[in-house]
XYZ file of C-alpha atoms in Angstrom:
262
model
C 91.053 93.952 97.920
C 89.868 94.635 101.435
C 90.926 98.300 101.838
C 89.747 98.872 105.388
C 90.559 97.748 108.895
C 88.401 96.072 111.469
C 84.893 97.423 111.700
C 84.164 99.554 114.723
C 80.982 99.730 116.638
C 78.444 101.847 114.806
C 80.404 101.634 111.512
C 79.435 99.811 108.368
C 81.203 97.410 106.025
C 80.760 98.691 102.528
C 81.584 96.555 99.461
C 82.208 98.487 96.356
C 81.471 96.770 93.068
C 82.803 98.346 89.785
C 81.269 98.378 86.374
C 82.371 96.961 82.992
C 86.037 97.506 82.165
C 86.757 99.202 85.489
C 88.140 97.635 88.634
C 88.663 98.287 92.307
C 91.014 101.089 91.402
C 88.121 103.341 90.268
C 86.921 103.817 93.845
C 90.182 105.320 95.138
C 88.710 108.787 95.951
C 85.506 107.462 97.591
C 87.580 104.849 99.357
C 89.764 107.370 101.075
C 86.690 109.419 102.196
C 84.814 106.314 103.516
C 87.879 104.970 105.247
C 88.674 108.298 106.679
C 85.199 108.424 108.234
C 85.880 105.115 110.011
C 83.972 102.617 107.895
C 85.296 99.417 106.665
C 85.529 99.160 102.889
C 86.121 96.195 100.564
C 86.727 97.010 96.868
C 86.128 93.968 94.690
C 87.993 93.221 91.391
C 85.617 91.118 89.267
C 87.117 88.486 86.937
C 89.090 90.220 84.114
C 89.489 93.536 85.925
C 92.944 95.101 86.184
C 93.537 93.765 89.683
C 92.119 90.296 89.181
C 94.993 88.771 87.143
C 92.416 87.021 85.012
C 92.426 87.371 81.280
C 89.009 88.686 80.303
C 89.069 86.488 77.217
C 89.068 83.435 79.433
C 85.941 84.265 81.367
C 83.121 82.134 79.941
C 80.149 82.835 82.120
C 78.560 85.610 84.251
C 78.810 83.381 87.281
C 82.623 83.215 86.655
C 82.832 87.006 86.187
C 81.049 87.779 89.382
C 82.745 85.013 91.418
C 85.043 87.336 93.372
C 82.039 89.080 94.924
C 80.307 85.755 95.678
C 83.485 84.507 97.353
C 83.748 87.696 99.493
C 80.182 87.417 100.667
C 80.486 83.638 101.276
C 83.410 84.361 103.589
C 81.668 86.848 105.780
C 81.542 86.030 109.527
C 78.298 84.591 110.796
C 75.805 87.436 111.385
C 77.725 90.114 109.574
C 75.852 92.306 107.073
C 77.300 94.490 104.399
C 76.162 97.424 102.336
C 76.715 96.726 98.593
C 77.559 99.678 96.295
C 77.368 98.943 92.555
C 78.292 101.208 89.688
C 77.060 100.770 86.152
C 77.104 97.049 85.132
C 78.189 96.362 88.665
C 74.553 96.605 89.501
C 74.010 93.178 87.810
C 76.582 91.621 90.112
C 74.921 93.319 93.109
C 71.530 92.021 92.212
C 72.893 88.494 91.578
C 74.400 88.670 95.087
C 71.105 89.735 96.493
C 69.535 86.458 95.172
C 72.328 84.463 96.851
C 72.906 86.242 100.120
C 69.768 88.440 100.937
C 70.465 87.631 104.582
C 73.946 89.100 104.452
C 73.090 92.390 102.713
C 71.824 95.198 104.752
C 71.321 97.613 101.823
C 72.156 97.834 98.145
C 73.133 101.235 96.522
C 72.995 101.464 92.631
C 75.093 104.264 91.207
C 74.061 104.906 87.619
C 73.721 101.125 87.561
C 71.848 98.346 85.767
C 69.004 97.484 88.157
C 67.088 94.522 86.821
C 65.713 91.965 89.236
C 66.577 88.898 87.052
C 69.192 90.290 84.695
C 68.724 90.365 80.992
C 65.727 88.158 80.609
C 63.582 90.119 78.095
C 63.899 92.625 75.200
C 62.812 95.359 77.646
C 65.480 94.463 80.079
C 68.049 94.781 77.282
C 66.535 98.100 76.158
C 66.614 99.521 79.757
C 69.871 98.046 80.840
C 72.295 97.881 77.927
C 73.954 101.117 76.934
C 72.864 102.372 73.414
C 75.864 104.165 71.967
C 74.838 103.676 68.370
C 74.665 107.440 67.616
C 78.371 107.581 68.094
C 79.165 104.922 65.559
C 81.578 101.996 66.224
C 82.781 102.668 69.768
C 83.749 99.034 70.739
C 86.707 96.847 69.987
C 85.854 93.083 70.058
C 88.274 90.248 70.758
C 87.736 86.731 69.498
C 89.701 84.518 71.870
C 88.069 81.339 70.524
C 88.563 82.229 66.899
C 86.909 84.524 64.381
C 84.159 81.798 63.789
C 83.050 82.055 67.385
C 81.298 84.839 69.281
C 83.459 87.588 70.802
C 85.019 86.845 74.176
C 85.596 90.381 75.365
C 84.584 93.919 74.560
C 86.485 97.264 75.095
C 85.488 100.964 74.741
C 87.807 102.527 72.279
C 90.206 104.962 73.817
C 89.041 107.931 71.768
C 85.474 107.542 73.194
C 86.349 106.868 76.802
C 86.247 110.366 78.276
C 83.282 111.612 76.303
C 81.116 108.615 77.309
C 82.355 107.815 80.877
C 83.808 110.917 82.455
C 83.279 114.138 80.523
C 82.858 116.215 83.691
C 85.711 114.556 85.594
C 89.240 115.915 86.135
C 91.583 115.223 83.260
C 93.919 113.359 85.603
C 91.182 110.948 86.552
C 90.363 110.330 82.996
C 94.102 109.772 82.224
C 94.274 107.198 85.083
C 91.143 105.481 83.617
C 92.781 105.347 80.205
C 95.721 103.484 81.591
C 93.706 101.007 83.827
C 90.465 100.301 81.878
C 90.478 96.812 80.433
C 88.216 94.864 78.093
C 85.414 93.172 79.914
C 84.214 89.622 79.421
C 81.471 89.313 76.712
C 79.743 86.851 79.100
C 78.594 89.995 81.106
C 75.924 90.475 78.313
C 74.475 87.095 79.315
C 73.797 88.037 82.910
C 70.635 86.192 84.072
C 69.918 85.060 87.584
C 67.008 84.237 89.868
C 64.008 82.541 88.539
C 63.678 84.568 85.324
C 60.699 86.871 85.919
C 59.384 84.907 88.827
C 59.061 85.761 92.496
C 61.383 88.670 93.657
C 60.213 88.583 97.307
C 63.583 87.464 98.596
C 65.523 90.260 97.046
C 62.923 92.688 97.708
C 63.622 92.262 101.489
C 66.887 94.097 100.802
C 66.647 97.865 100.904
C 67.638 99.428 97.696
C 68.629 102.985 96.850
C 69.286 104.329 93.307
C 71.625 107.337 92.650
C 70.823 108.863 89.277
C 73.327 110.754 87.174
C 71.721 113.476 84.991
C 74.602 113.992 82.556
C 75.238 110.392 81.962
C 76.280 109.381 78.334
C 76.554 105.668 79.121
C 73.501 104.576 81.093
C 71.332 107.338 79.915
C 68.922 109.075 82.279
C 65.888 107.744 80.504
C 67.157 104.196 80.931
C 67.837 104.799 84.609
C 64.335 106.155 85.001
C 62.882 103.109 83.188
C 64.636 100.697 85.463
C 63.524 102.676 88.526
C 59.894 102.696 87.351
C 59.876 99.009 86.637
C 61.524 97.961 89.912
C 61.040 100.896 92.284
C 63.721 101.148 95.020
C 63.106 102.460 98.449
C 64.715 105.858 97.677
C 66.000 107.696 94.585
C 68.746 110.377 94.976
C 69.927 112.620 92.191
C 73.380 113.714 91.103
C 74.021 116.190 88.262
C 77.063 114.389 87.037
C 78.455 112.307 84.306
C 78.616 108.414 84.476
C 81.569 108.500 86.859
C 80.609 110.612 90.068
C 83.460 108.792 91.974
C 85.719 110.996 89.747
C 83.598 114.019 88.946
C 81.971 114.553 92.401
C 83.567 112.217 94.989
C 82.786 114.456 97.990
C 79.187 114.826 97.079
C 78.847 111.062 96.455
C 80.479 110.372 99.794
C 78.049 112.718 101.589
C 75.064 111.062 99.857
C 76.204 107.577 100.867
C 76.850 108.581 104.401
C 73.405 109.948 104.692
C 71.962 106.596 103.448
C 73.805 104.549 106.081
């Protein structure tokens, strides 16, 4: 979904990339603020998201899952550069895009996002980048689209846990909207690997990265965010005192921070 008009001189083209189970819809408050300031904004629905019209159980690979972002970047006019903004697991798609299109990305902003240069290559990557919700018990529903004898094809956060994990500081109305629009996400997301697997990161390191931390995050916990920042230091770190979903809980503050980064 391209939610902006033609870029004007001095304005940026921002591409917003949602996390697991979410979709382009989750950016609606930030979208209005950015568009109101004159910037061009594209909100991507990754494969299986509510706006993608793709059954998440049919998505077999991470490349297929993140295909809509790759298609958008492939279609950019010659010489145009965008700013990628990734939330949560959307950071994996952003980093994957950096490997493929480093010359088309002006900056990458990670919001409480998985920031691993090559995806889930090692046990440490999994420890730092995969949410650990084990203290809450069984919070996921699994679907087995290929049959019970095969690995799960999609994962969903159970409704009774959604607000406490994703948006405990957010308005009740936003949490209610999320409860309607959140979808299962393809299990293939857990196999996200890209680049040369722990090799040279010089190409993606040419892209300026900023990480926005979320201090009250129950999904990607602050210690996980700090570990990823420590292992792959970005150009800048900005702190927010919010839950995992600052586009709901503090959209004006998030907007102000992003504008200052442009």
